[in-house]
PDB file of C-alpha atoms in Angstrom:
ATOM      1  CA  MET P   1      20.204  26.231   7.530  1.00 66.00           C
ATOM      2  CA  PRO P   2      21.718  29.588   8.563  1.00 89.00           C
ATOM      3  CA  VAL P   3      21.261  31.287   5.156  1.00 95.00           C
ATOM      4  CA  ARG P   4      18.237  31.368   2.866  1.00 96.00           C
ATOM      5  CA  ILE P   5      17.635  33.348  -0.318  1.00 95.00           C
ATOM      6  CA  GLN P   6      13.988  33.383  -1.362  1.00 95.00           C
ATOM      7  CA  THR P   7      11.378  35.287  -3.329  1.00 96.00           C
ATOM      8  CA  GLY P   8       8.549  34.806  -0.824  1.00 97.00           C
ATOM      9  CA  ASP P   9       7.957  36.741   2.373  1.00 98.00           C
ATOM     10  CA  PHE P  10       9.039  35.441   5.783  1.00 98.00           C
ATOM     11  CA  ASP P  11       7.403  35.293   9.200  1.00 98.00           C
ATOM     12  CA  ALA P  12       9.934  36.854  11.576  1.00 98.00           C
ATOM     13  CA  GLY P  13       8.175  35.535  14.691  1.00 97.00           C
ATOM     14  CA  ALA P  14       8.130  31.975  13.394  1.00 97.00           C
ATOM     15  CA  GLU P  15      11.781  32.215  12.292  1.00 97.00           C
ATOM     16  CA  ILE P  16      12.855  33.490  15.722  1.00 97.00           C
ATOM     17  CA  ALA P  17      10.853  30.818  17.552  1.00 96.00           C
ATOM     18  CA  ALA P  18      12.377  28.090  15.378  1.00 95.00           C
ATOM     19  CA  LEU P  19      15.891  29.398  16.006  1.00 95.00           C
ATOM     20  CA  ARG P  20      15.339  29.553  19.778  1.00 93.00           C
ATOM     21  CA  ARG P  21      13.649  26.142  19.956  1.00 92.00           C
ATOM     22  CA  ASN P  22      12.820  26.916  23.602  1.00 89.00           C
ATOM     23  CA  ASP P  23      16.516  26.392  24.392  1.00 94.00           C
ATOM     24  CA  PRO P  24      17.030  27.376  28.057  1.00 96.00           C
ATOM     25  CA  LYS P  25      20.658  28.324  27.316  1.00 96.00           C
ATOM     26  CA  VAL P  26      19.485  31.192  25.071  1.00 97.00           C
ATOM     27  CA  GLY P  27      19.484  34.381  27.130  1.00 97.00           C
ATOM     28  CA  ALA P  28      19.302  36.839  24.241  1.00 97.00           C
ATOM     29  CA  VAL P  29      17.802  37.099  20.791  1.00 98.00           C
ATOM     30  CA  ALA P  30      18.850  40.040  18.621  1.00 98.00           C
ATOM     31  CA  SER P  31      17.151  40.607  15.309  1.00 98.00           C
ATOM     32  CA  PHE P  32      16.988  43.041  12.437  1.00 98.00           C
ATOM     33  CA  ILE P  33      14.310  43.327   9.764  1.00 98.00           C
ATOM     34  CA  GLY P  34      15.038  45.452   6.720  1.00 95.00           C
ATOM     35  CA  THR P  35      12.101  46.747   4.704  1.00 95.00           C
ATOM     36  CA  CYS P  36      11.627  48.440   1.347  1.00 95.00           C
ATOM     37  CA  ARG P  37      11.127  52.209   1.655  1.00 93.00           C
ATOM     38  CA  ASP P  38       8.905  54.335  -0.537  1.00 93.00           C
ATOM     39  CA  ALA P  39      11.666  56.873  -1.158  1.00 91.00           C
ATOM     40  CA  ASN P  40      15.384  56.841  -1.830  1.00 87.00           C
ATOM     41  CA  ASP P  41      17.544  59.965  -1.831  1.00 87.00           C
ATOM     42  CA  GLY P  42      14.361  62.053  -1.835  1.00 88.00           C
ATOM     43  CA  ASP P  43      12.828  60.368  -4.889  1.00 89.00           C
ATOM     44  CA  ALA P  44       9.692  58.220  -4.781  1.00 92.00           C
ATOM     45  CA  VAL P  45      10.230  54.474  -5.246  1.00 91.00           C
ATOM     46  CA  SER P  46       7.383  52.310  -6.532  1.00 93.00           C
ATOM     47  CA  THR P  47       9.277  48.994  -6.695  1.00 93.00           C
ATOM     48  CA  MET P  48      12.727  47.615  -5.985  1.00 91.00           C
ATOM     49  CA  THR P  49      14.142  44.600  -7.776  1.00 92.00           C
ATOM     50  CA  LEU P  50      16.833  42.623  -5.972  1.00 90.00           C
ATOM     51  CA  GLU P  51      18.881  40.225  -8.056  1.00 88.00           C
ATOM     52  CA  HIS P  52      21.459  37.745  -6.833  1.00 86.00           C
ATOM     53  CA  TYR P  53      24.029  35.312  -8.146  1.00 86.00           C
ATOM     54  CA  PRO P  54      22.899  31.800  -7.098  1.00 88.00           C
ATOM     55  CA  GLY P  55      25.620  29.964  -5.249  1.00 88.00           C
ATOM     56  CA  MET P  56      27.880  33.012  -4.906  1.00 88.00           C
ATOM     57  CA  THR P  57      25.449  34.982  -2.741  1.00 87.00           C
ATOM     58  CA  GLU P  58      24.834  32.061  -0.386  1.00 90.00           C
ATOM     59  CA  LYS P  59      28.581  31.421  -0.025  1.00 91.00           C
ATOM     60  CA  ALA P  60      29.238  35.081   0.762  1.00 89.00           C
ATOM     61  CA  LEU P  61      26.470  35.103   3.391  1.00 92.00           C
ATOM     62  CA  GLU P  62      27.718  31.843   4.914  1.00 94.00           C
ATOM     63  CA  LYS P  63      31.205  33.375   5.243  1.00 93.00           C
ATOM     64  CA  ILE P  64      29.727  36.405   7.018  1.00 94.00           C
ATOM     65  CA  VAL P  65      27.805  34.138   9.411  1.00 96.00           C
ATOM     66  CA  ALA P  66      30.927  32.049  10.106  1.00 96.00           C
ATOM     67  CA  GLU P  67      32.940  35.232  10.774  1.00 95.00           C
ATOM     68  CA  ALA P  68      30.325  36.508  13.227  1.00 96.00           C
ATOM     69  CA  LYS P  69      30.313  33.165  15.054  1.00 97.00           C
ATOM     70  CA  SER P  70      34.113  33.233  15.291  1.00 97.00           C
ATOM     71  CA  ARG P  71      34.193  36.798  16.691  1.00 97.00           C
ATOM     72  CA  TRP P  72      31.398  36.563  19.257  1.00 97.00           C
ATOM     73  CA  LYS P  73      30.108  33.894  21.603  1.00 97.00           C
ATOM     74  CA  VAL P  74      26.773  33.334  19.912  1.00 97.00           C
ATOM     75  CA  MET P  75      24.773  30.174  19.453  1.00 97.00           C
ATOM     76  CA  GLU P  76      22.907  30.561  16.174  1.00 97.00           C
ATOM     77  CA  VAL P  77      22.794  33.052  13.323  1.00 97.00           C
ATOM     78  CA  LEU P  78      20.072  33.125  10.682  1.00 98.00           C
ATOM     79  CA  VAL P  79      19.936  35.266   7.543  1.00 97.00           C
ATOM     80  CA  VAL P  80      16.853  35.259   5.308  1.00 97.00           C
ATOM     81  CA  HIS P  81      17.154  37.536   2.274  1.00 95.00           C
ATOM     82  CA  ARG P  82      14.485  38.099  -0.328  1.00 95.00           C
ATOM     83  CA  VAL P  83      15.110  38.643  -4.026  1.00 93.00           C
ATOM     84  CA  GLY P  84      12.838  39.639  -6.882  1.00 94.00           C
ATOM     85  CA  GLU P  85      10.482  42.573  -7.149  1.00 94.00           C
ATOM     86  CA  LEU P  86       9.510  44.218  -3.865  1.00 95.00           C
ATOM     87  CA  LYS P  87       7.143  47.074  -3.087  1.00 96.00           C
ATOM     88  CA  PRO P  88       7.437  49.715  -0.355  1.00 96.00           C
ATOM     89  CA  ALA P  89       6.759  48.202   3.095  1.00 97.00           C
ATOM     90  CA  ASP P  90       7.737  44.676   1.934  1.00 97.00           C
ATOM     91  CA  GLN P  91      10.241  42.879   4.140  1.00 97.00           C
ATOM     92  CA  ILE P  92      13.649  42.406   2.516  1.00 95.00           C
ATOM     93  CA  VAL P  93      15.991  40.828   5.032  1.00 96.00           C
ATOM     94  CA  LEU P  94      15.905  39.157   8.431  1.00 98.00           C
ATOM     95  CA  VAL P  95      18.968  38.623  10.611  1.00 98.00           C
ATOM     96  CA  VAL P  96      18.523  36.768  13.905  1.00 98.00           C
ATOM     97  CA  VAL P  97      21.267  35.951  16.408  1.00 98.00           C
ATOM     98  CA  THR P  98      20.881  33.927  19.590  1.00 98.00           C
ATOM     99  CA  GLY P  99      23.339  33.879  22.444  1.00 97.00           C
ATOM    100  CA  ALA P 100      23.690  33.705  26.175  1.00 97.00           C
ATOM    101  CA  HIS P 101      24.147  37.481  26.509  1.00 96.00           C
ATOM    102  CA  ARG P 102      22.651  40.491  24.722  1.00 97.00           C
ATOM    103  CA  GLY P 103      25.916  42.327  24.023  1.00 97.00           C
ATOM    104  CA  GLU P 104      27.343  39.464  21.984  1.00 97.00           C
ATOM    105  CA  ALA P 105      24.047  38.917  20.157  1.00 98.00           C
ATOM    106  CA  PHE P 106      23.596  42.620  19.312  1.00 97.00           C
ATOM    107  CA  ALA P 107      27.191  42.990  18.099  1.00 97.00           C
ATOM    108  CA  ALA P 108      27.016  39.889  15.904  1.00 98.00           C
ATOM    109  CA  CYS P 109      23.656  40.959  14.455  1.00 98.00           C
ATOM    110  CA  GLU P 110      24.940  44.431  13.581  1.00 97.00           C
ATOM    111  CA  PHE P 111      28.144  42.976  12.127  1.00 97.00           C
ATOM    112  CA  VAL P 112      26.196  40.615   9.870  1.00 96.00           C
ATOM    113  CA  MET P 113      23.989  43.446   8.587  1.00 94.00           C
ATOM    114  CA  ASP P 114      26.941  45.772   7.955  1.00 92.00           C
ATOM    115  CA  TYR P 115      28.792  43.092   6.014  1.00 88.00           C
ATOM    116  CA  LEU P 116      25.669  41.956   4.225  1.00 85.00           C
ATOM    117  CA  LYS P 117      25.393  45.452   2.722  1.00 80.00           C
ATOM    118  CA  THR P 118      28.994  45.359   1.448  1.00 77.00           C
ATOM    119  CA  LYS P 119      30.319  41.824   0.976  1.00 65.00           C
ATOM    120  CA  ALA P 120      27.228  39.994  -0.284  1.00 59.00           C
ATOM    121  CA  ARG P 121      26.445  42.371  -3.081  1.00 53.00           C
ATOM    122  CA  SER P 122      23.362  41.881  -5.146  1.00 53.00           C
ATOM    123  CA  GLY P 123      21.897  43.906  -7.955  1.00 53.00           C
ATOM    124  CA  ARG P 124      19.377  46.465  -6.770  1.00 52.00           C
ATOM    125  CA  LYS P 125      17.158  48.532  -9.004  1.00 52.00           C
ATOM    126  CA  ASN P 126      14.776  51.152  -7.666  1.00 50.00           C
ATOM    127  CA  ARG P 127      11.899  52.007  -9.967  1.00 48.00           C
ATOM    128  CA  ARG P 128      10.935  55.617  -9.735  1.00 44.00           C
ATOM    129  CA  PRO P 129       8.157  57.198 -11.733  1.00 40.00           C
ATOM    130  CA  ARG P 130       9.381  57.178 -15.383  1.00 34.00           C
ATOM    131  CA  VAL P 131      12.957  56.229 -14.381  1.00 31.00           C
ATOM    132  CA  ALA P 132      14.647  52.886 -13.646  1.00 35.00           C
ATOM    133  CA  LEU P 133      17.860  53.395 -11.726  1.00 29.00           C
ATOM    134  CA  GLY P 134      20.470  50.687 -11.117  1.00 36.00           C
ATOM    135  CA  ARG P 135      22.143  50.818  -7.723  1.00 38.00           C
ATOM    136  CA  GLY P 136      24.883  48.804  -6.055  1.00 39.00           C
ATOM    137  CA  ALA P 137      25.355  48.164  -2.362  1.00 38.00           C
ATOM    138  CA  GLN P 138      25.830  51.264  -0.218  1.00 38.00           C
ATOM    139  CA  LEU P 139      27.570  51.757   3.081  1.00 34.00           C
ATOM    140  CA  GLY P 140      25.885  53.558   5.893  1.00 40.00           C
ATOM    141  CA  ARG P 141      27.585  56.254   7.945  1.00 41.00           C
ATOM    142  CA  ARG P 142      29.616  53.744   9.892  1.00 49.00           C
ATOM    143  CA  GLY P 143      29.672  50.839   7.426  1.00 59.00           C
ATOM    144  CA  ALA P 144      31.512  47.553   7.567  1.00 57.00           C
ATOM    145  CA  GLY P 145      34.956  49.174   7.742  1.00 64.00           C
ATOM    146  CA  ARG P 146      34.510  49.809  11.451  1.00 62.00           C
ATOM    147  CA  TRP P 147      34.719  46.035  12.040  1.00 58.00           C
ATOM    148  CA  ASN P 148      38.254  45.805  10.630  1.00 66.00           C
ATOM    149  CA  PRO P 149      41.029  45.214  13.175  1.00 63.00           C
ATOM    150  CA  PRO P 150      42.776  48.445  14.238  1.00 52.00           C
ATOM    151  CA  LYS P 151      45.862  49.349  12.212  1.00 55.00           C
ATOM    152  CA  ALA P 152      49.187  49.068  13.963  1.00 54.00           C
ATOM    153  CA  ASP P 153      50.557  52.412  15.133  1.00 57.00           C
ATOM    154  CA  VAL P 154      53.777  53.028  13.213  1.00 54.00           C
ATOM    155  CA  ALA P 155      56.015  55.664  14.729  1.00 52.00           C
TER     156      ALA P 155
END
């Protein structure tokens, strides 16, 4: 199962080992673990609540995984995303990609994370002292837009 949404924590080492299955064809494993920070935009965060839309979230993540597999020569892609109330230092998301070569695995892993932040939106609320703030998905400096095909040069 390439996509899992769960409330409980995950064991990244066990997940990676299961995905590799001691397959001698795997020459690279790229992974990303996202964790809950204790601050956001300079304000202290005591908890973060991640909500999702059952069925819709899984379908969106499965599409992202399928897109990554169609763009790069990778063997397996796993996404484990937690929902519910999380505290600073809790693990939020795990993305693991296996492939024959590191470049393909790294690119696919980064692609999945970029798109996960934009296409598979979930509700996110950071609880700050005395203030509950609702937040949607945010793009980083580079964001998912960099993965779009280049626009044709029209002269």
